[in-house]
mmCIF file with all atom_site columns, C-alpha atoms in Angstrom:
data_model
loop_
_atom_site.group_PDB
_atom_site.id
_atom_site.type_symbol
_atom_site.label_atom_id
_atom_site.label_alt_id
_atom_site.label_comp_id
_atom_site.label_asym_id
_atom_site.label_entity_id
_atom_site.label_seq_id
_atom_site.pdbx_PDB_ins_code
_atom_site.Cartn_x
_atom_site.Cartn_y
_atom_site.Cartn_z
_atom_site.occupancy
_atom_site.B_iso_or_equiv
_atom_site.pdbx_formal_charge
_atom_site.auth_seq_id
_atom_site.auth_comp_id
_atom_site.auth_asym_id
_atom_site.auth_atom_id
_atom_site.pdbx_PDB_model_num
ATOM 1   C CA . THR A 1 1   ? 1.162   14.315  15.202 1.00 0.00 ? 616 THR A CA 1
ATOM 2   C CA . ARG A 1 2   ? 3.008   17.678  14.751 1.00 0.00 ? 617 ARG A CA 1
ATOM 3   C CA . HIS A 1 3   ? 6.342   15.659  14.400 1.00 0.00 ? 618 HIS A CA 1
ATOM 4   C CA . LEU A 1 4   ? 4.971   13.613  11.849 1.00 0.00 ? 619 LEU A CA 1
ATOM 5   C CA . VAL A 1 5   ? 3.721   16.689  9.758  1.00 0.00 ? 620 VAL A CA 1
ATOM 6   C CA . ARG A 1 6   ? 7.105   18.159  9.978  1.00 0.00 ? 621 ARG A CA 1
ATOM 7   C CA . SER A 1 7   ? 8.796   15.049  9.067  1.00 0.00 ? 622 SER A CA 1
ATOM 8   C CA . VAL A 1 8   ? 6.667   14.217  6.092  1.00 0.00 ? 623 VAL A CA 1
ATOM 9   C CA . ASN A 1 9   ? 6.996   17.967  4.810  1.00 0.00 ? 624 ASN A CA 1
ATOM 10  C CA . GLU A 1 10  ? 10.877  17.704  5.343  1.00 0.00 ? 625 GLU A CA 1
ATOM 11  C CA . SER A 1 11  ? 10.913  14.282  3.453  1.00 0.00 ? 626 SER A CA 1
ATOM 12  C CA . GLN A 1 12  ? 11.542  13.915  -0.344 1.00 0.00 ? 627 GLN A CA 1
ATOM 13  C CA . ARG A 1 13  ? 9.482   10.851  -0.258 1.00 0.00 ? 628 ARG A CA 1
ATOM 14  C CA . THR A 1 14  ? 7.091   9.203   2.364  1.00 0.00 ? 629 THR A CA 1
ATOM 15  C CA . ILE A 1 15  ? 6.917   5.224   2.457  1.00 0.00 ? 630 ILE A CA 1
ATOM 16  C CA . VAL A 1 16  ? 3.952   3.841   3.837  1.00 0.00 ? 631 VAL A CA 1
ATOM 17  C CA . VAL A 1 17  ? 4.192   -0.147  4.310  1.00 0.00 ? 632 VAL A CA 1
ATOM 18  C CA . LEU A 1 18  ? 0.506   -1.289  4.135  1.00 0.00 ? 633 LEU A CA 1
ATOM 19  C CA . SER A 1 19  ? -0.095  -4.399  5.844  1.00 0.00 ? 634 SER A CA 1
ATOM 20  C CA . GLN A 1 20  ? -3.204  -6.217  7.298  1.00 0.00 ? 635 GLN A CA 1
ATOM 21  C CA . ASN A 1 21  ? -2.068  -5.379  10.603 1.00 0.00 ? 636 ASN A CA 1
ATOM 22  C CA . PHE A 1 22  ? -1.385  -1.546  9.563  1.00 0.00 ? 637 PHE A CA 1
ATOM 23  C CA . ILE A 1 23  ? -5.107  -1.503  8.096  1.00 0.00 ? 638 ILE A CA 1
ATOM 24  C CA . LYS A 1 24  ? -6.727  -2.782  11.508 1.00 0.00 ? 639 LYS A CA 1
ATOM 25  C CA . THR A 1 25  ? -4.693  -0.481  13.698 1.00 0.00 ? 640 THR A CA 1
ATOM 26  C CA . VAL A 1 26  ? -6.860  2.721   14.176 1.00 0.00 ? 641 VAL A CA 1
ATOM 27  C CA . TRP A 1 27  ? -4.110  5.096   15.144 1.00 0.00 ? 642 TRP A CA 1
ATOM 28  C CA . THR A 1 28  ? -2.262  4.565   11.892 1.00 0.00 ? 643 THR A CA 1
ATOM 29  C CA . ASP A 1 29  ? -5.231  5.620   9.998  1.00 0.00 ? 644 ASP A CA 1
ATOM 30  C CA . THR A 1 30  ? -4.689  9.191   11.316 1.00 0.00 ? 645 THR A CA 1
ATOM 31  C CA . GLU A 1 31  ? -0.995  8.917   10.091 1.00 0.00 ? 646 GLU A CA 1
ATOM 32  C CA . PHE A 1 32  ? -1.675  7.668   6.975  1.00 0.00 ? 647 PHE A CA 1
ATOM 33  C CA . ARG A 1 33  ? -4.149  10.229  6.125  1.00 0.00 ? 648 ARG A CA 1
ATOM 34  C CA . LEU A 1 34  ? -1.758  12.984  7.211  1.00 0.00 ? 649 LEU A CA 1
ATOM 35  C CA . ALA A 1 35  ? 0.863   11.394  5.033  1.00 0.00 ? 650 ALA A CA 1
ATOM 36  C CA . HIS A 1 36  ? -1.619  11.114  2.022  1.00 0.00 ? 651 HIS A CA 1
ATOM 37  C CA . LYS A 1 37  ? -2.716  14.711  2.473  1.00 0.00 ? 652 LYS A CA 1
ATOM 38  C CA . THR A 1 38  ? 0.557   16.221  2.648  1.00 0.00 ? 653 THR A CA 1
ATOM 39  C CA . ALA A 1 39  ? 1.870   14.260  -0.556 1.00 0.00 ? 654 ALA A CA 1
ATOM 40  C CA . LEU A 1 40  ? -1.380  15.431  -2.361 1.00 0.00 ? 655 LEU A CA 1
ATOM 41  C CA . SER A 1 41  ? -0.903  19.093  -1.455 1.00 0.00 ? 656 SER A CA 1
ATOM 42  C CA . SER A 1 42  ? 3.011   18.639  -3.112 1.00 0.00 ? 657 SER A CA 1
ATOM 43  C CA . ILE A 1 43  ? 3.405   19.334  -6.718 1.00 0.00 ? 658 ILE A CA 1
ATOM 44  C CA . GLN A 1 44  ? 5.129   15.948  -7.072 1.00 0.00 ? 659 GLN A CA 1
ATOM 45  C CA . ASN A 1 45  ? 3.740   12.582  -5.704 1.00 0.00 ? 660 ASN A CA 1
ATOM 46  C CA . ARG A 1 46  ? 5.865   11.952  -2.647 1.00 0.00 ? 661 ARG A CA 1
ATOM 47  C CA . LEU A 1 47  ? 3.828   8.946   -1.237 1.00 0.00 ? 662 LEU A CA 1
ATOM 48  C CA . ILE A 1 48  ? 5.095   5.530   -1.922 1.00 0.00 ? 663 ILE A CA 1
ATOM 49  C CA . ILE A 1 49  ? 3.218   2.590   -0.678 1.00 0.00 ? 664 ILE A CA 1
ATOM 50  C CA . ILE A 1 50  ? 4.523   -0.830  -0.109 1.00 0.00 ? 665 ILE A CA 1
ATOM 51  C CA . ILE A 1 51  ? 1.938   -3.573  0.272  1.00 0.00 ? 666 ILE A CA 1
ATOM 52  C CA . TYR A 1 52  ? 3.545   -6.053  2.716  1.00 0.00 ? 667 TYR A CA 1
ATOM 53  C CA . GLY A 1 53  ? 1.554   -9.279  2.792  1.00 0.00 ? 668 GLY A CA 1
ATOM 54  C CA . GLU A 1 54  ? -1.837  -10.134 2.163  1.00 0.00 ? 669 GLU A CA 1
ATOM 55  C CA . ILE A 1 55  ? -4.629  -7.724  2.402  1.00 0.00 ? 670 ILE A CA 1
ATOM 56  C CA . ASP A 1 56  ? -7.844  -9.500  3.216  1.00 0.00 ? 671 ASP A CA 1
ATOM 57  C CA . ASP A 1 57  ? -10.284 -7.784  1.420  1.00 0.00 ? 672 ASP A CA 1
ATOM 58  C CA . PHE A 1 58  ? -9.464  -4.478  -0.757 1.00 0.00 ? 673 PHE A CA 1
ATOM 59  C CA . GLU A 1 59  ? -12.964 -3.895  -1.392 1.00 0.00 ? 674 GLU A CA 1
ATOM 60  C CA . SER A 1 60  ? -13.893 -3.449  2.128  1.00 0.00 ? 675 SER A CA 1
ATOM 61  C CA . LEU A 1 61  ? -11.123 -0.707  2.641  1.00 0.00 ? 676 LEU A CA 1
ATOM 62  C CA . ASP A 1 62  ? -11.814 2.712   3.582  1.00 0.00 ? 677 ASP A CA 1
ATOM 63  C CA . THR A 1 63  ? -12.769 4.760   0.463  1.00 0.00 ? 678 THR A CA 1
ATOM 64  C CA . GLU A 1 64  ? -9.685  7.318   1.294  1.00 0.00 ? 679 GLU A CA 1
ATOM 65  C CA . LEU A 1 65  ? -7.494  4.360   1.359  1.00 0.00 ? 680 LEU A CA 1
ATOM 66  C CA . LYS A 1 66  ? -8.747  2.874   -2.031 1.00 0.00 ? 681 LYS A CA 1
ATOM 67  C CA . MET A 1 67  ? -8.484  6.255   -3.697 1.00 0.00 ? 682 MET A CA 1
ATOM 68  C CA . CYS A 1 68  ? -4.959  6.570   -2.340 1.00 0.00 ? 683 CYS A CA 1
ATOM 69  C CA . LEU A 1 69  ? -3.891  3.085   -3.717 1.00 0.00 ? 684 LEU A CA 1
ATOM 70  C CA . ARG A 1 70  ? -5.347  4.352   -7.104 1.00 0.00 ? 685 ARG A CA 1
ATOM 71  C CA . ALA A 1 71  ? -3.534  7.670   -7.009 1.00 0.00 ? 686 ALA A CA 1
ATOM 72  C CA . SER A 1 72  ? -0.121  6.860   -5.648 1.00 0.00 ? 687 SER A CA 1
ATOM 73  C CA . THR A 1 73  ? 2.787   4.847   -6.609 1.00 0.00 ? 688 THR A CA 1
ATOM 74  C CA . TYR A 1 74  ? 2.542   1.265   -4.937 1.00 0.00 ? 689 TYR A CA 1
ATOM 75  C CA . LEU A 1 75  ? 4.820   -1.725  -4.766 1.00 0.00 ? 690 LEU A CA 1
ATOM 76  C CA . THR A 1 76  ? 4.484   -5.180  -3.701 1.00 0.00 ? 691 THR A CA 1
ATOM 77  C CA . TRP A 1 77  ? 7.091   -6.573  -1.055 1.00 0.00 ? 692 TRP A CA 1
ATOM 78  C CA . GLY A 1 78  ? 8.334   -9.973  -2.504 1.00 0.00 ? 693 GLY A CA 1
ATOM 79  C CA . ASP A 1 79  ? 7.870   -8.897  -6.255 1.00 0.00 ? 694 ASP A CA 1
ATOM 80  C CA . VAL A 1 80  ? 11.024  -10.094 -7.978 1.00 0.00 ? 695 VAL A CA 1
ATOM 81  C CA . ASN A 1 81  ? 11.710  -6.351  -9.222 1.00 0.00 ? 696 ASN A CA 1
ATOM 82  C CA . PHE A 1 82  ? 10.905  -4.807  -5.858 1.00 0.00 ? 697 PHE A CA 1
ATOM 83  C CA . TRP A 1 83  ? 14.298  -3.061  -5.357 1.00 0.00 ? 698 TRP A CA 1
ATOM 84  C CA . LYS A 1 84  ? 14.563  -2.041  -8.943 1.00 0.00 ? 699 LYS A CA 1
ATOM 85  C CA . LYS A 1 85  ? 11.034  -0.507  -8.964 1.00 0.00 ? 700 LYS A CA 1
ATOM 86  C CA . LEU A 1 86  ? 11.610  1.179   -5.713 1.00 0.00 ? 701 LEU A CA 1
ATOM 87  C CA . ARG A 1 87  ? 14.886  2.702   -6.827 1.00 0.00 ? 702 ARG A CA 1
ATOM 88  C CA . ALA A 1 88  ? 13.024  3.901   -9.884 1.00 0.00 ? 703 ALA A CA 1
ATOM 89  C CA . VAL A 1 89  ? 10.577  6.075   -7.712 1.00 0.00 ? 704 VAL A CA 1
ATOM 90  C CA . LEU A 1 90  ? 13.161  7.364   -5.123 1.00 0.00 ? 705 LEU A CA 1
ATOM 91  C CA . PRO A 1 91  ? 15.385  10.479  -5.480 1.00 0.00 ? 706 PRO A CA 1
ATOM 92  C CA . GLN A 1 92  ? 18.881  9.866   -6.983 1.00 0.00 ? 707 GLN A CA 1
ATOM 93  C CA . ASN A 1 93  ? 20.478  10.902  -3.628 1.00 0.00 ? 708 ASN A CA 1
ATOM 94  C CA . THR A 1 94  ? 18.499  8.227   -1.348 1.00 0.00 ? 709 THR A CA 1
ATOM 95  C CA . CYS A 1 95  ? 20.784  5.815   0.371  1.00 0.00 ? 710 CYS A CA 1
ATOM 96  C CA . ILE A 1 96  ? 18.937  2.718   -1.068 1.00 0.00 ? 711 ILE A CA 1
ATOM 97  C CA . GLU A 1 97  ? 21.555  0.218   0.496  1.00 0.00 ? 712 GLU A CA 1
ATOM 98  C CA . LYS A 1 98  ? 20.339  1.741   4.197  1.00 0.00 ? 713 LYS A CA 1
ATOM 99  C CA . LEU A 1 99  ? 16.740  1.063   3.063  1.00 0.00 ? 714 LEU A CA 1
ATOM 100 C CA . GLU A 1 100 ? 17.285  -2.342  1.839  1.00 0.00 ? 715 GLU A CA 1
ATOM 101 C CA . LYS A 1 101 ? 18.701  -3.097  5.247  1.00 0.00 ? 716 LYS A CA 1
ATOM 102 C CA . GLU A 1 102 ? 15.754  -1.757  7.208  1.00 0.00 ? 717 GLU A CA 1
ATOM 103 C CA . MET A 1 103 ? 13.355  -3.547  4.936  1.00 0.00 ? 718 MET A CA 1
ATOM 104 C CA . SER A 1 104 ? 15.002  -6.890  5.404  1.00 0.00 ? 719 SER A CA 1
ATOM 105 C CA . LYS A 1 105 ? 15.089  -6.145  9.385  1.00 0.00 ? 720 LYS A CA 1
ATOM 106 C CA . LEU A 1 106 ? 11.294  -5.607  8.967  1.00 0.00 ? 721 LEU A CA 1
ATOM 107 C CA . GLU A 1 107 ? 10.980  -8.962  7.171  1.00 0.00 ? 722 GLU A CA 1
ATOM 108 C CA . ILE A 1 108 ? 12.684  -10.831 9.830  1.00 0.00 ? 723 ILE A CA 1
ATOM 109 C CA . CYS A 1 109 ? 10.607  -9.184  12.667 1.00 0.00 ? 724 CYS A CA 1
ATOM 110 C CA . MET A 1 110 ? 7.359   -10.140 10.831 1.00 0.00 ? 725 MET A CA 1
ATOM 111 C CA . ALA A 1 111 ? 8.333   -13.639 9.926  1.00 0.00 ? 726 ALA A CA 1
#
């Protein structure tokens, strides 16, 4: 957890890929809350949530998670303007091509 705190603090943005599997996995809840808390303590909103796939029931989500979705930038994977929107919320010096490749790998692995 200490490594995660340091990584979030040193990052310009923290991207959370929110999927049904992520929600069901208990240990990621701690990581998510830590990233969210760190983002909220910053002057600028540094948390970006990518909704990947279908989320079964938004109403049954943890209260903190629902608040985070309301307060944070979130994008939906598969949106026709996904990459354009992601570029808009990332700092200018971010290597977007590298991120596109990593997300493509994720999509292949999840398929």
